Amino acid sequence: MNRLLCTTLVKYSERNGIKANGPLLWRAFSVSGCNRQAEPETSRESQHYDIIIAGGGMVGTALACALGKNTRLQNKNILLLEAAAGFKQPSTEQYSNRVSAISKGTHRLMQTIGAWDEIERTRVKPVLKMQVWDACSDALITFNYDDFSENISWIVENDVLLASIYRQLETVPNVRVRYSSKIASCELIRDGADKSTVRLADGETLKCDLLVGADGYNSLVRRQMGVQNFALAYNQMGVVATLRLANGPTDNVTAWQRFLPTGPIALLPLSDDTSSLVWSTGVAEAKRLLQLDGDSFVAAVNAAFHKPMPRNSLVDDVMKGVNTLVKQTTGQRLEAAPVVETEVDKSRAAFPLGLGHTGTYVGQGVCLIGDSAHRVHPLAGQGVNLGFGDVQTLVDVLADANYAGLGISNLSELLKYEQARLKHNVPVLLTTHSLQRLYSTDFVPTVALRSIGLTLTNAFPPVKKFLMNYAMS
């Protein structure tokens, strides 16, 4: 009787255009006592998905989870493809050297998909204050909410973030994750295909209504779209490490960033006595830092934060006048960054830095998110937050389109996603690029102008609050 009921359901679904491998139908099978032995009858159909996401990093995995948990999209079959062999659990005993400064917008997204509780149970450190200062002058700026009543961000290890999202993804029935699935090529509707098509390295072919490129700044999906992509190498590398602070546990809730002539160096809190280093510098210097022994590396970090840099008397005179003008408004003085005691677990690594932005994010049946669409310098901590912003906007657009019966591959609907994200992403990209150029020189007029601008901005709390809220939205 159960077998007959299963067969009837399959035939009914085929006559009415319902995919027999959809999660709702399979749940109906399981309720009636039918098992997965019926799946081979629909093996050809199982190669089609409503949405395929190429790339299982933080942004791609978050998109899969957010799509699957959205009540207006739960009738969609979603596939997440990841080239890595499997999911790697974060260490419970040591910190990862790659971290992200989570904005309020990302915090809301993590709460929406249920991942934030898991993040808090694992490891997260709130940031209540940020101090940024210029090594070539007295200019500084601080960011914090009144009476430190609100976090301006949260520092989370990338491994912890990904693991927390993945644990939520495991509970989503209409999302399938496939590891060791390297994409060899893809064909889009614009190429003449009736559906977006993905061909894996093992020869398997998958089709979908919407292909999402979340496969990084060397995105295969973006290249297949044939869109213009502006890329600029900064000839810099970001050196990262986990560092233990001197003087024992403290109230470590401040993010510190000093702009050196060679690039910014930042210290981000991980715990009461541990911080994460992100040091942007030239390629040759980065390679030298990686080769230093532990004591020499710690000495170099402390010098970068505390050693006085050569100063120009003209800049000093200009800044005296500016400080005299605004000191009654600000009343702020430079606080010394904490002294580093030792490196933790030989955690040093380095990665290249650059800028990238594609000419368009969408096409018929295809779209880009995260680093596939844009890449920024880490000096403002905005890279992954831009990607998570893409996720939230795309999910909202697709949910509305599906609810209205317009389809998830409709180009006019996908353009709503593109337009919304361009309005936010482009200003951030331009700002970070301008800051990178502005603070990568010790040319006297430039130092004077940037110092005046930083000091005046710091003198007007409404301006600072606007910048802080925009960056952390």
XYZ file of C-alpha atoms in Angstrom:
473
model
C 0.000 0.000 0.000
C 2.849 2.401 0.910
C 4.643 1.647 -2.366
C 1.437 2.326 -4.322
C 0.931 5.613 -2.502
C 4.515 6.684 -3.289
C 4.119 5.860 -6.967
C 0.852 7.809 -7.092
C 2.508 10.841 -5.518
C 5.355 10.756 -8.037
C 2.999 10.523 -11.019
C 0.784 13.279 -9.640
C 3.784 15.567 -9.149
C 5.028 14.952 -12.710
C 1.622 15.777 -14.218
C 1.430 19.012 -12.200
C 4.970 20.236 -12.720
C 6.170 19.451 -9.186
C 9.720 18.091 -8.910
C 9.583 14.614 -7.470
C 12.825 15.148 -5.610
C 11.598 18.294 -3.805
C 11.933 18.324 -0.028
C 8.191 18.690 0.591
C 7.409 15.605 -1.507
C 10.132 13.555 0.162
C 8.759 14.518 3.552
C 5.369 13.267 2.341
C 7.040 9.989 1.319
C 8.635 9.577 4.717
C 5.341 10.219 6.509
C 3.651 7.510 4.459
C 6.417 5.028 5.167
C 8.171 5.301 1.800
C 11.995 5.422 1.848
C 14.768 6.719 -0.405
C 14.717 3.566 -2.531
C 12.351 5.446 -4.830
C 15.037 8.068 -5.584
C 16.748 6.209 -8.484
C 13.495 6.555 -10.471
C 14.123 10.327 -10.518
C 17.933 10.273 -10.887
C 17.759 12.421 -14.017
C 15.580 14.990 -12.226
C 17.935 15.035 -9.204
C 20.591 16.787 -11.335
C 18.461 19.928 -11.414
C 18.379 22.400 -8.525
C 16.564 25.666 -8.144
C 19.689 27.390 -6.815
C 23.327 26.316 -6.969
C 25.859 28.250 -4.885
C 29.456 27.944 -6.073
C 31.754 28.340 -3.080
C 31.324 27.182 0.506
C 33.248 29.884 2.339
C 31.681 32.074 5.023
C 29.570 34.110 2.595
C 28.432 31.219 0.393
C 27.523 29.041 3.377
C 25.646 31.922 5.012
C 23.664 32.421 1.801
C 22.711 28.732 1.650
C 21.567 28.831 5.262
C 19.651 32.108 4.911
C 17.893 30.929 1.725
C 16.961 27.589 3.248
C 15.575 29.166 6.411
C 13.526 31.827 4.644
C 9.862 30.847 4.824
C 9.194 32.156 1.311
C 11.954 30.013 -0.213
C 11.537 26.706 1.577
C 10.066 25.129 -1.562
C 13.383 25.596 -3.369
C 16.053 22.901 -3.748
C 19.428 24.458 -2.986
C 22.884 22.993 -3.578
C 26.112 24.329 -2.056
C 29.281 23.270 -3.886
C 32.652 23.432 -2.134
C 35.983 22.291 -3.597
C 37.518 21.445 -0.196
C 37.381 17.855 0.987
C 35.223 18.562 4.016
C 34.236 20.850 6.830
C 36.978 21.675 9.344
C 35.977 22.104 12.956
C 37.685 25.034 14.721
C 40.166 24.246 17.465
C 38.843 24.549 20.998
C 42.353 25.072 22.386
C 43.926 27.707 20.144
C 42.867 30.765 18.213
C 42.820 31.008 14.441
C 44.973 33.757 12.908
C 42.204 34.973 10.546
C 39.478 37.013 12.200
C 36.683 39.362 11.147
C 35.320 42.527 12.741
C 31.595 41.809 12.638
C 29.304 44.778 11.958
C 25.821 45.264 13.362
C 24.335 44.239 10.025
C 26.253 40.962 10.058
C 25.300 40.471 13.699
C 21.619 40.749 12.737
C 22.072 38.253 9.895
C 23.760 35.741 12.230
C 20.872 36.124 14.669
C 18.323 35.635 11.875
C 19.837 32.329 10.751
C 20.385 31.178 14.338
C 24.201 31.164 14.269
C 24.899 33.908 16.802
C 24.120 31.803 19.886
C 26.623 29.218 18.658
C 29.231 31.935 18.068
C 28.765 33.230 21.626
C 29.065 29.711 23.028
C 32.358 29.245 21.190
C 34.412 32.478 21.124
C 33.650 36.125 20.435
C 35.000 39.405 21.812
C 33.047 42.677 21.733
C 34.770 45.911 20.701
C 33.624 48.970 22.638
C 36.185 51.448 21.339
C 38.510 51.984 18.387
C 41.528 54.296 18.277
C 43.198 55.211 14.989
C 46.248 57.450 14.803
C 48.878 58.699 12.370
C 52.509 57.776 13.002
C 53.700 60.879 11.121
C 51.751 63.448 13.180
C 49.632 63.988 16.300
C 46.388 63.277 14.438
C 44.057 60.682 15.919
C 40.421 59.668 15.973
C 38.464 57.500 18.383
C 35.166 55.712 17.880
C 32.815 54.628 20.639
C 29.224 55.091 21.712
C 28.363 57.325 24.644
C 29.330 55.752 27.973
C 30.416 52.655 26.008
C 26.801 51.520 26.122
C 26.949 49.745 22.738
C 29.384 47.506 20.920
C 30.776 49.010 17.748
C 31.722 45.549 16.466
C 32.578 41.997 17.496
C 35.827 40.145 16.735
C 35.168 36.570 15.623
C 37.577 34.036 14.182
C 36.651 33.082 10.636
C 36.723 29.375 11.525
C 34.305 29.928 14.409
C 32.002 31.985 12.212
C 31.922 29.349 9.465
C 31.433 26.480 11.925
C 28.519 28.224 13.609
C 26.800 28.866 10.277
C 27.400 25.293 9.147
C 25.824 23.844 12.287
C 22.667 25.756 11.444
C 22.864 24.632 7.823
C 22.784 21.002 8.943
C 19.231 21.552 10.183
C 17.913 22.935 6.870
C 16.161 20.155 4.881
C 16.068 21.807 1.461
C 19.815 22.534 1.258
C 22.365 19.947 0.188
C 26.123 20.447 0.663
C 28.631 18.681 -1.573
C 32.330 18.786 -0.758
C 35.220 17.794 -3.055
C 33.146 19.339 -5.848
C 35.490 21.425 -7.953
C 33.768 23.274 -10.794
C 35.510 22.746 -14.134
C 33.264 25.014 -16.215
C 29.843 26.562 -16.352
C 27.426 27.647 -19.052
C 24.915 30.437 -18.578
C 21.565 31.251 -20.140
C 23.264 34.080 -22.044
C 25.438 31.408 -23.712
C 22.364 29.757 -25.196
C 21.594 27.274 -22.431
C 18.018 26.898 -21.222
C 19.297 26.726 -17.642
C 22.517 27.717 -15.942
C 24.773 24.658 -16.133
C 27.697 23.603 -13.946
C 30.173 20.915 -14.955
C 32.228 19.405 -12.175
C 35.795 18.158 -12.485
C 34.560 14.544 -12.359
C 32.389 15.150 -15.442
C 29.043 15.418 -13.666
C 26.647 18.062 -15.023
C 24.214 20.010 -12.843
C 21.563 22.491 -13.924
C 19.808 25.255 -12.018
C 17.504 28.222 -12.395
C 19.938 30.491 -10.507
C 23.695 30.103 -10.218
C 25.318 32.186 -7.463
C 29.045 32.866 -7.678
C 30.512 32.906 -4.173
C 33.818 31.476 -5.362
C 36.208 34.276 -4.401
C 38.092 37.026 -6.208
C 39.299 34.555 -8.879
C 35.680 33.605 -9.532
C 35.053 31.175 -12.409
C 31.388 32.205 -12.458
C 32.349 35.864 -12.907
C 34.725 35.036 -15.763
C 31.981 33.058 -17.508
C 29.643 36.039 -17.179
C 32.112 37.985 -19.304
C 31.710 41.176 -17.295
C 34.421 43.770 -16.776
C 36.356 43.368 -13.547
C 38.595 46.121 -12.250
C 41.513 44.697 -10.258
C 44.407 46.502 -8.625
C 47.262 44.875 -6.693
C 48.532 47.019 -3.832
C 51.948 45.330 -3.768
C 51.262 44.720 -0.101
C 50.615 41.698 2.079
C 48.621 41.384 5.265
C 50.648 39.694 8.008
C 48.417 38.046 10.609
C 49.235 36.471 13.966
C 47.771 35.772 17.397
C 49.541 37.654 20.190
C 49.469 37.524 23.972
C 49.518 40.876 25.745
C 51.834 41.830 28.594
C 50.645 42.656 32.141
C 48.167 39.798 32.349
C 44.394 39.858 31.754
C 42.916 43.330 31.284
C 39.703 44.877 30.048
C 40.743 44.290 26.439
C 37.866 45.885 24.511
C 39.684 48.392 22.265
C 40.728 47.914 18.632
C 43.981 49.751 17.890
C 45.152 50.887 14.451
C 48.248 52.936 13.661
C 48.920 54.238 10.163
C 52.590 53.767 9.327
C 54.138 55.136 6.110
C 54.293 51.537 4.848
C 50.672 50.699 5.734
C 48.347 50.261 8.737
C 48.937 47.903 11.648
C 45.973 46.810 13.771
C 45.525 44.939 17.046
C 42.054 43.428 17.551
C 40.890 41.971 20.893
C 40.261 38.227 21.111
C 40.158 37.782 24.893
C 41.234 39.653 28.011
C 44.905 38.855 27.334
C 45.001 37.926 23.632
C 44.705 39.984 20.453
C 44.833 39.359 16.717
C 47.350 41.218 14.559
C 46.685 42.456 11.019
C 49.757 44.266 9.658
C 49.605 45.605 6.084
C 53.046 46.232 4.640
C 55.184 45.802 1.525
C 55.732 42.326 0.116
C 59.465 42.214 0.920
C 58.891 43.430 4.479
C 56.058 40.942 4.982
C 58.298 38.067 3.924
C 61.002 39.316 6.308
C 58.543 39.447 9.188
C 57.499 35.853 8.509
C 61.115 34.708 8.807
C 61.839 36.373 12.167
C 62.091 34.322 15.342
C 59.391 34.824 17.947
C 61.187 37.400 20.090
C 62.298 39.465 17.082
C 58.788 39.431 15.646
C 57.243 40.618 18.932
C 59.879 43.371 19.138
C 58.990 44.477 15.601
C 55.282 44.615 16.469
C 55.901 46.670 19.614
C 58.148 49.067 17.671
C 55.483 49.473 14.988
C 52.937 50.532 17.616
C 55.163 52.560 19.938
C 58.338 53.734 18.183
C 58.261 57.442 17.205
C 58.438 58.006 13.461
C 60.388 60.859 11.785
C 58.330 64.037 11.949
C 58.296 67.154 9.791
C 58.415 70.494 11.600
C 55.953 72.063 9.155
C 53.374 69.356 9.882
C 53.966 69.760 13.624
C 53.404 73.523 13.397
C 50.200 73.062 11.413
C 48.905 70.507 13.890
C 49.658 72.762 16.866
C 47.368 75.350 15.361
C 44.643 72.812 14.586
C 44.852 71.261 18.060
C 44.623 74.687 19.653
C 41.470 75.311 17.643
C 39.700 72.056 18.554
C 41.150 70.928 21.886
C 38.307 72.493 23.881
C 35.878 70.441 21.789
C 37.570 67.052 21.917
C 39.611 66.891 25.099
C 41.058 63.591 23.822
C 44.644 62.431 24.047
C 46.434 59.532 22.431
C 46.291 56.362 24.528
C 49.169 53.924 24.283
C 48.401 50.591 22.666
C 49.017 47.522 24.838
C 52.480 45.982 24.831
C 52.751 42.548 23.220
C 54.471 39.859 25.268
C 54.646 36.840 22.965
C 53.307 35.202 19.835
C 50.828 32.384 20.377
C 51.329 28.993 18.703
C 53.563 30.214 15.822
C 50.460 31.666 14.228
C 52.057 33.922 11.599
C 50.815 33.937 8.011
C 50.467 36.439 5.160
C 48.102 37.035 2.247
C 48.217 39.454 -0.725
C 46.158 42.645 -0.667
C 44.303 44.234 -3.533
C 41.198 46.018 -4.785
C 38.602 44.510 -7.077
C 35.148 45.338 -8.361
C 33.104 43.838 -11.171
C 31.105 45.879 -13.648
C 27.839 44.104 -12.859
C 26.693 41.666 -10.201
C 23.903 39.911 -12.109
C 22.800 38.334 -15.373
C 19.916 36.124 -16.503
C 19.971 33.220 -14.058
C 23.275 34.208 -12.426
C 24.569 36.594 -9.767
C 27.714 37.313 -7.737
C 28.214 37.870 -4.020
C 31.168 38.538 -1.730
C 34.707 38.598 -3.082
C 33.448 37.373 -6.454
C 31.919 40.832 -6.901
C 34.189 43.055 -4.799
C 37.472 42.976 -2.895
C 38.704 45.638 -0.467
C 41.734 46.480 1.654
C 41.327 45.170 5.246
C 42.184 48.528 6.863
C 38.513 49.259 7.601
C 37.528 45.656 8.373
C 34.715 45.761 5.818
C 35.464 42.870 3.440
C 33.372 40.071 4.909
C 30.698 42.517 6.097
C 30.124 43.618 2.504
C 29.679 39.966 1.567
C 27.183 39.300 4.343
C 25.332 42.448 3.295
C 25.086 40.923 -0.191
C 23.598 37.795 1.367
C 20.871 39.623 3.262
C 19.856 41.756 0.273
C 19.849 38.848 -2.183
C 17.734 36.679 0.121
C 15.199 39.490 0.546
C 14.988 40.080 -3.223
C 14.627 36.381 -4.077
C 12.040 35.823 -1.346
C 9.900 38.705 -2.597
C 10.227 37.584 -6.226
C 9.322 33.984 -5.408
C 6.347 35.039 -3.294
C 5.103 37.257 -6.139
C 5.472 34.421 -8.658
C 8.136 36.272 -10.682
C 10.757 33.525 -10.510
C 14.195 33.496 -8.914
C 16.088 33.915 -12.202
C 14.198 37.005 -13.358
C 16.769 39.590 -14.434
C 14.657 42.611 -13.532
C 14.309 41.278 -9.992
C 18.014 40.437 -9.706
C 18.812 43.994 -10.754
C 17.106 45.181 -7.561
C 19.778 43.286 -5.636
C 22.548 44.793 -7.749
C 21.289 48.356 -7.418
C 20.879 48.099 -3.652
C 24.346 46.678 -3.122
C 26.107 49.080 -5.490
C 24.770 51.992 -3.436
C 26.473 50.579 -0.363
C 29.525 48.765 -1.724
C 30.941 51.369 -4.096
C 31.283 54.144 -1.480
C 33.008 51.693 0.869
C 35.411 50.547 -1.863
C 36.246 54.122 -2.843
C 36.766 55.146 0.781
C 39.061 52.253 1.664
C 41.056 52.718 -1.531
C 41.431 56.448 -0.884
C 42.561 55.815 2.687
C 45.066 53.227 1.498
C 46.571 55.714 -0.950
C 46.369 58.645 1.480
C 48.194 56.810 4.259
C 50.823 55.037 2.148
C 53.078 58.070 1.852
C 55.130 60.445 4.020
C 54.912 63.276 1.446
C 54.685 66.381 3.644
C 51.659 68.146 2.069
C 49.698 64.888 2.084
C 50.593 64.193 5.721
C 49.482 67.715 6.666
C 46.159 67.483 4.822
C 45.239 64.032 6.127
C 46.203 65.032 9.679
C 44.000 68.120 9.543
C 41.095 66.080 8.156
C 41.430 63.347 10.798
C 41.673 65.856 13.651
C 38.695 67.912 12.503
C 36.590 64.786 12.007
C 37.456 63.692 15.524
C 36.355 67.089 16.825
C 32.762 66.692 15.640
C 30.945 63.776 17.353
C 27.928 63.811 14.964
C 30.269 63.266 12.004
C 32.074 60.442 13.794
C 28.806 58.802 14.756
C 27.566 58.961 11.166
C 30.768 57.354 9.873
C 30.673 54.680 12.560
C 27.027 53.823 11.946
C 27.536 53.693 8.150
C 30.592 51.435 8.378
C 28.980 49.118 10.930
C 25.464 49.037 9.418
